[in-house]
Amino acid sequence: MLKVSVCSLGALLFLSFVQAHAAPLNLGSDAATIKSKSKSIEAEYARDIRMQHQSNAFEERPQQGALVIEQGNVEEEEAPVATAPTMHSVPQRSTSSDVIHSIPGAANTYYSGSNGYSYDTTLKMRAERKVGAGVAIGGTLGVAGFNMELNFEEADGVVAGFGTGPGYNTFQVAWKHAFDGDFLAPYTTVGYSRWYNSRGRSSDYENSDILDRVLTESEKKTGRFGTDFVNASAGLQYNQLNGEFAGLSFFGELTGMWEVKRSMILPNGSVGAIYYF
C-alpha cells in the first residue's frame, strides 16, 4: 500500500512538472515555430554581441583620445623650433643682353651682352688681348709719339713706336715686362731709341733741352744729326678690366736715357694711353 501511494505521488508530481513547463517550452510546437524561436534567439545573441563590442569601444575611446591630444602637444612643442621654409625666388628668363658667356680658351674671362668683357687681373687681359696701340706725350719718342705693343706672353711683350718733335723725328724699340695687378699694375721697359734730323738747316733743336745738351757744335751748325739712346723706364699703368671699355689703359712712366756717344744720362718722363685688342 505504501508502495502504491509513493508511485501515485510520483506520477502526480511528474504530471504537475510537465504541466507547469509545457507552455514555456512549447514542446508541442511545430517545426516552423521552433525555427522562428531559434532565429529570435540568434538575433538576440547577435544584438548582445554588438552591444558588447560597442561598450568595449566606448571604454577604449578615451585612451585613444588622450593619445591624440598627447601627440598634438608634442607637435605644438616642436613647432616653435621647426625651421621656417626657405623662400626661393622664381628665376626669370634672362634676355640675350643679360646672359654671361664664358670665352672658350680664356680662363677667368667672361662676356656679357650688357656689360662687355670682364677680366680678373691685368695679366689675364694681356693674355687674351695680344696687341695694343696708343699714343705717348714726352719720353723716349720726343714731344709726341705713337706706340704699338705686341704681347708674346701675358707678362712680356715688345714695344715699337715713332714720334716727332721740333726739328727732329724719333723711333724706338723696347722690351716691356708687366707685373700682375687688379686695375693698377707696375711695369718696366728696356730699349733703344734714336732721335734724328736728315733735312738739316734747322735750329728747332734748340726747343729740345735733351738735344741741346747732347748735340755737338758741328751738328748744331748743319742741323743734321742722329743721336742714340739706351733707355730704362719704370711706370704705373691703369687697366680697365671690365665693361664696354675693357682693354683701355692709361700710363705714366719715368725714364733714364743714356746717350751713347757722350755717355750722358738724361732724365725724362711720359704719359699716354693704349688700347689692347
Short mmCIF file of C-alpha atoms in Angstrom, two decimals:
data_model
loop_
_atom_site.label_atom_id
_atom_site.label_comp_id
_atom_site.label_asym_id
_atom_site.label_seq_id
_atom_site.Cartn_x
_atom_site.Cartn_y
_atom_site.Cartn_z
CA MET A 1 0.00 0.00 0.00
CA LEU A 2 2.76 2.33 0.85
CA LYS A 3 4.48 1.46 -2.43
CA VAL A 4 1.33 2.29 -4.41
CA SER A 5 0.99 5.58 -2.61
CA VAL A 6 4.57 6.52 -3.38
CA CYS A 7 4.14 5.65 -7.07
CA SER A 8 0.92 7.63 -7.23
CA LEU A 9 2.58 10.62 -5.58
CA GLY A 10 5.50 10.42 -8.05
CA ALA A 11 3.13 10.26 -11.01
CA LEU A 12 1.26 13.31 -9.74
CA LEU A 13 4.48 15.26 -9.28
CA PHE A 14 5.66 14.34 -12.81
CA LEU A 15 2.34 15.41 -14.32
CA SER A 16 2.46 18.67 -12.37
CA PHE A 17 6.02 19.36 -13.60
CA VAL A 18 5.10 18.61 -17.22
CA GLN A 19 2.04 20.81 -17.00
CA ALA A 20 4.00 23.64 -15.42
CA HIS A 21 6.74 23.63 -18.13
CA ALA A 22 4.77 22.54 -21.12
CA ALA A 23 3.64 26.10 -22.01
CA PRO A 24 7.07 27.79 -21.84
CA LEU A 25 8.87 25.03 -23.67
CA ASN A 26 6.03 24.64 -26.09
CA LEU A 27 7.08 21.04 -26.65
CA GLY A 28 4.06 20.55 -28.79
CA SER A 29 5.01 23.36 -31.21
CA ASP A 30 5.53 22.61 -34.84
CA ALA A 31 8.82 22.94 -36.84
CA ALA A 32 8.06 26.49 -38.05
CA THR A 33 7.58 27.76 -34.54
CA ILE A 34 10.82 26.15 -33.38
CA LYS A 35 12.70 27.71 -36.36
CA SER A 36 11.25 31.12 -35.56
CA LYS A 37 12.29 30.79 -31.94
CA SER A 38 15.83 29.82 -32.94
CA LYS A 39 16.14 32.86 -35.24
CA SER A 40 14.87 35.09 -32.48
CA ILE A 41 17.44 33.66 -30.10
CA GLU A 42 20.21 34.17 -32.71
CA ALA A 43 19.12 37.76 -33.29
CA GLU A 44 19.16 38.48 -29.57
CA TYR A 45 22.58 36.88 -29.28
CA ALA A 46 23.95 38.94 -32.19
CA ARG A 47 22.49 42.12 -30.65
CA ASP A 48 24.12 41.29 -27.33
CA ILE A 49 27.48 40.77 -29.10
CA ARG A 50 27.18 44.14 -30.91
CA MET A 51 26.30 45.92 -27.71
CA GLN A 52 29.26 44.30 -26.01
CA HIS A 53 31.63 45.46 -28.82
CA GLN A 54 30.19 48.98 -28.67
CA SER A 55 30.66 49.01 -24.93
CA ASN A 56 34.28 47.90 -25.29
CA ALA A 57 34.88 50.53 -27.99
CA PHE A 58 33.39 53.25 -25.79
CA GLU A 59 35.65 52.19 -22.90
CA GLU A 60 38.75 52.32 -25.15
CA ARG A 61 37.89 55.66 -26.81
CA PRO A 62 39.08 57.97 -24.01
CA GLN A 63 42.51 56.34 -24.05
CA GLN A 64 42.84 56.87 -27.81
CA GLY A 65 41.69 60.45 -27.46
CA ALA A 66 44.29 61.06 -24.76
CA LEU A 67 46.92 59.66 -27.08
CA VAL A 68 45.89 62.03 -29.86
CA ILE A 69 45.97 65.01 -27.50
CA GLU A 70 49.40 63.98 -26.31
CA GLN A 71 50.64 63.79 -29.88
CA GLY A 72 49.14 67.17 -30.55
CA ASN A 73 51.02 68.61 -27.59
CA VAL A 74 54.25 67.14 -28.89
CA GLU A 75 53.64 68.75 -32.26
CA GLU A 76 52.88 72.11 -30.62
CA GLU A 77 56.10 71.92 -28.62
CA GLU A 78 58.14 71.07 -31.69
CA ALA A 79 56.51 73.74 -33.84
CA PRO A 80 58.48 76.74 -32.46
CA VAL A 81 61.84 75.09 -33.24
CA ALA A 82 60.83 73.96 -36.70
CA THR A 83 62.86 75.59 -39.44
CA ALA A 84 60.95 78.12 -41.46
CA PRO A 85 60.55 77.14 -45.10
CA THR A 86 63.14 78.71 -47.37
CA MET A 87 61.72 81.16 -49.85
CA HIS A 88 63.08 80.69 -53.34
CA SER A 89 62.65 83.37 -55.91
CA VAL A 90 61.39 82.17 -59.23
CA PRO A 91 64.18 82.61 -61.77
CA GLN A 92 63.27 84.95 -64.54
CA ARG A 93 64.14 84.19 -68.09
CA SER A 94 67.32 86.01 -69.00
CA THR A 95 67.37 88.13 -72.07
CA SER A 96 70.16 87.83 -74.57
CA SER A 97 71.75 91.06 -73.28
CA ASP A 98 71.98 89.80 -69.67
CA VAL A 99 73.45 86.35 -70.29
CA ILE A 100 77.11 85.97 -69.32
CA HIS A 101 79.09 83.80 -71.71
CA SER A 102 82.46 82.27 -71.00
CA ILE A 103 85.01 82.74 -73.74
CA PRO A 104 86.47 79.41 -74.94
CA GLY A 105 90.16 79.12 -74.18
CA ALA A 106 90.23 82.23 -71.99
CA ALA A 107 90.35 81.33 -68.29
CA ASN A 108 88.55 83.72 -65.94
CA THR A 109 87.28 85.76 -68.89
CA TYR A 110 83.59 86.41 -69.45
CA TYR A 111 81.43 88.39 -71.81
CA SER A 112 78.01 89.85 -71.09
CA GLY A 113 75.89 91.48 -73.72
CA SER A 114 75.08 94.35 -71.35
CA ASN A 115 78.41 94.72 -69.52
CA GLY A 116 81.01 93.67 -72.10
CA TYR A 117 84.15 91.74 -71.25
CA SER A 118 85.42 91.09 -67.74
CA TYR A 119 88.93 90.02 -66.67
CA ASP A 120 90.15 89.06 -63.21
CA THR A 121 93.63 90.60 -63.47
CA THR A 122 95.82 92.65 -65.76
CA LEU A 123 97.80 89.60 -66.87
CA LYS A 124 94.58 87.78 -67.80
CA MET A 125 93.67 90.70 -70.02
CA ARG A 126 97.14 90.78 -71.63
CA ALA A 127 96.99 87.02 -72.25
CA GLU A 128 93.69 87.44 -74.09
CA ARG A 129 94.43 90.75 -75.85
CA LYS A 130 97.79 90.40 -77.54
CA VAL A 131 98.04 93.68 -79.43
CA GLY A 132 97.94 97.23 -78.14
CA ALA A 133 98.06 100.61 -79.87
CA GLY A 134 98.34 104.01 -78.26
CA VAL A 135 99.89 107.46 -78.00
CA ALA A 136 102.51 108.95 -75.70
CA ILE A 137 103.41 112.52 -74.80
CA GLY A 138 107.05 113.11 -73.89
CA GLY A 139 109.58 110.43 -73.09
CA THR A 140 111.71 108.45 -75.48
CA LEU A 141 109.64 109.43 -78.55
CA GLY A 142 110.08 113.18 -78.17
CA VAL A 143 107.18 115.61 -77.84
CA ALA A 144 104.57 113.10 -79.03
CA GLY A 145 104.58 109.64 -80.50
CA PHE A 146 102.62 106.55 -81.49
CA ASN A 147 103.29 103.15 -79.90
CA MET A 148 102.45 99.57 -80.85
CA GLU A 149 102.70 96.74 -78.32
CA LEU A 150 102.77 93.01 -79.06
CA ASN A 151 102.39 90.66 -76.09
CA PHE A 152 104.25 87.40 -76.66
CA GLU A 153 103.35 86.27 -73.14
CA GLU A 154 100.94 87.60 -70.58
CA ALA A 155 103.74 89.46 -68.77
CA ASP A 156 106.22 90.19 -71.57
CA GLY A 157 105.97 91.95 -74.89
CA VAL A 158 107.70 94.14 -77.46
CA VAL A 159 107.02 97.86 -77.86
CA ALA A 160 107.77 99.72 -81.09
CA GLY A 161 106.92 103.30 -81.96
CA PHE A 162 107.79 106.51 -83.71
CA GLY A 163 107.43 110.15 -82.76
CA THR A 164 108.39 113.69 -83.53
CA GLY A 165 109.49 116.97 -82.04
CA PRO A 166 110.62 120.44 -83.12
CA GLY A 167 113.22 119.82 -85.85
CA TYR A 168 113.61 116.05 -85.37
CA ASN A 169 111.95 112.64 -85.62
CA THR A 170 112.27 109.59 -83.38
CA PHE A 171 111.70 105.86 -83.24
CA GLN A 172 112.18 103.26 -80.54
CA VAL A 173 112.15 99.53 -79.87
CA ALA A 174 111.83 98.19 -76.31
CA TRP A 175 111.07 95.12 -74.24
CA LYS A 176 108.26 95.53 -71.71
CA HIS A 177 107.63 93.45 -68.61
CA ALA A 178 104.28 93.90 -66.82
CA PHE A 179 103.58 92.85 -63.25
CA ASP A 180 100.28 91.42 -62.15
CA GLY A 181 97.64 93.59 -60.55
CA ASP A 182 93.95 94.33 -60.50
CA PHE A 183 93.40 97.70 -62.12
CA LEU A 184 96.78 99.25 -61.30
CA ALA A 185 99.84 97.31 -62.44
CA PRO A 186 103.50 98.40 -62.47
CA TYR A 187 105.77 97.70 -65.42
CA THR A 188 109.33 98.20 -66.64
CA THR A 189 110.85 98.68 -70.08
CA VAL A 190 114.37 98.45 -71.51
CA GLY A 191 115.02 99.58 -75.05
CA TYR A 192 116.72 101.65 -77.70
CA SER A 193 115.63 104.93 -79.33
CA ARG A 194 117.09 107.25 -81.97
CA TRP A 195 116.48 110.96 -82.44
CA TYR A 196 117.49 112.33 -85.83
CA ASN A 197 117.13 115.04 -88.48
CA SER A 198 118.25 114.32 -92.03
CA ARG A 199 116.88 117.51 -93.63
CA GLY A 200 119.34 119.92 -92.00
CA ARG A 201 119.31 123.71 -91.92
CA SER A 202 117.09 123.93 -88.86
CA SER A 203 117.62 125.40 -85.45
CA ASP A 204 114.42 124.00 -83.99
CA TYR A 205 116.51 121.56 -81.96
CA GLU A 206 117.06 124.46 -79.56
CA ASN A 207 113.49 123.89 -78.32
CA SER A 208 114.55 120.45 -77.04
CA ASP A 209 116.55 120.54 -73.84
CA ILE A 210 117.78 116.99 -74.47
CA LEU A 211 119.10 117.69 -77.98
CA ASP A 212 120.62 120.99 -76.94
CA ARG A 213 122.66 119.10 -74.36
CA VAL A 214 123.79 116.14 -76.47
CA LEU A 215 124.41 117.58 -79.97
CA THR A 216 127.91 118.64 -80.98
CA GLU A 217 128.66 122.11 -82.34
CA SER A 218 129.07 120.68 -85.83
CA GLU A 219 125.66 119.01 -85.67
CA LYS A 220 124.08 122.20 -84.45
CA LYS A 221 125.57 124.17 -87.37
CA THR A 222 124.49 121.80 -90.09
CA GLY A 223 121.20 120.90 -88.46
CA ARG A 224 121.75 117.29 -89.42
CA PHE A 225 122.23 114.83 -86.64
CA GLY A 226 121.41 111.42 -85.30
CA THR A 227 121.84 110.51 -81.67
CA ASP A 228 121.27 107.16 -79.99
CA PHE A 229 119.86 106.39 -76.53
CA VAL A 230 119.61 103.29 -74.37
CA ASN A 231 116.57 103.70 -72.15
CA ALA A 232 115.25 102.16 -68.95
CA SER A 233 111.79 103.03 -67.64
CA ALA A 234 109.58 102.25 -64.67
CA GLY A 235 105.90 103.07 -64.86
CA LEU A 236 102.43 102.50 -63.47
CA GLN A 237 99.57 101.51 -65.73
CA TYR A 238 95.83 101.69 -65.10
CA ASN A 239 93.90 98.97 -66.96
CA GLN A 240 90.16 98.86 -67.48
CA LEU A 241 89.28 95.18 -66.89
CA ASN A 242 85.52 95.10 -67.42
CA GLY A 243 82.69 96.81 -69.21
CA GLU A 244 82.49 98.17 -72.71
CA PHE A 245 85.88 99.90 -72.32
CA ALA A 246 87.76 96.79 -71.19
CA GLY A 247 91.27 96.89 -72.66
CA LEU A 248 91.73 100.66 -72.36
CA SER A 249 94.82 101.67 -70.36
CA PHE A 250 96.50 104.86 -69.16
CA PHE A 251 100.11 105.01 -68.07
CA GLY A 252 102.76 107.25 -66.65
CA GLU A 253 106.47 106.46 -66.53
CA LEU A 254 109.87 107.84 -65.56
CA THR A 255 112.75 107.18 -67.93
CA GLY A 256 116.51 107.34 -67.76
CA MET A 257 118.02 107.98 -71.22
CA TRP A 258 121.69 107.15 -71.64
CA GLU A 259 123.24 108.92 -74.66
CA VAL A 260 125.70 106.51 -76.23
CA LYS A 261 128.25 108.94 -77.78
CA ARG A 262 128.67 111.26 -74.83
CA SER A 263 127.81 108.71 -72.11
CA MET A 264 125.30 111.12 -70.61
CA ILE A 265 122.29 110.06 -68.54
CA LEU A 266 119.27 112.31 -69.06
CA PRO A 267 116.02 112.04 -67.04
CA ASN A 268 112.75 112.07 -68.90
CA GLY A 269 109.15 111.04 -68.47
CA SER A 270 105.92 110.49 -70.37
CA VAL A 271 102.20 109.90 -70.05
CA GLY A 272 99.88 108.25 -72.52
CA ALA A 273 97.10 105.84 -73.32
CA ILE A 274 96.94 102.49 -75.04
CA TYR A 275 94.13 100.19 -76.08
CA TYR A 276 94.54 96.40 -76.16
CA PHE A 277 92.51 94.36 -78.62
#
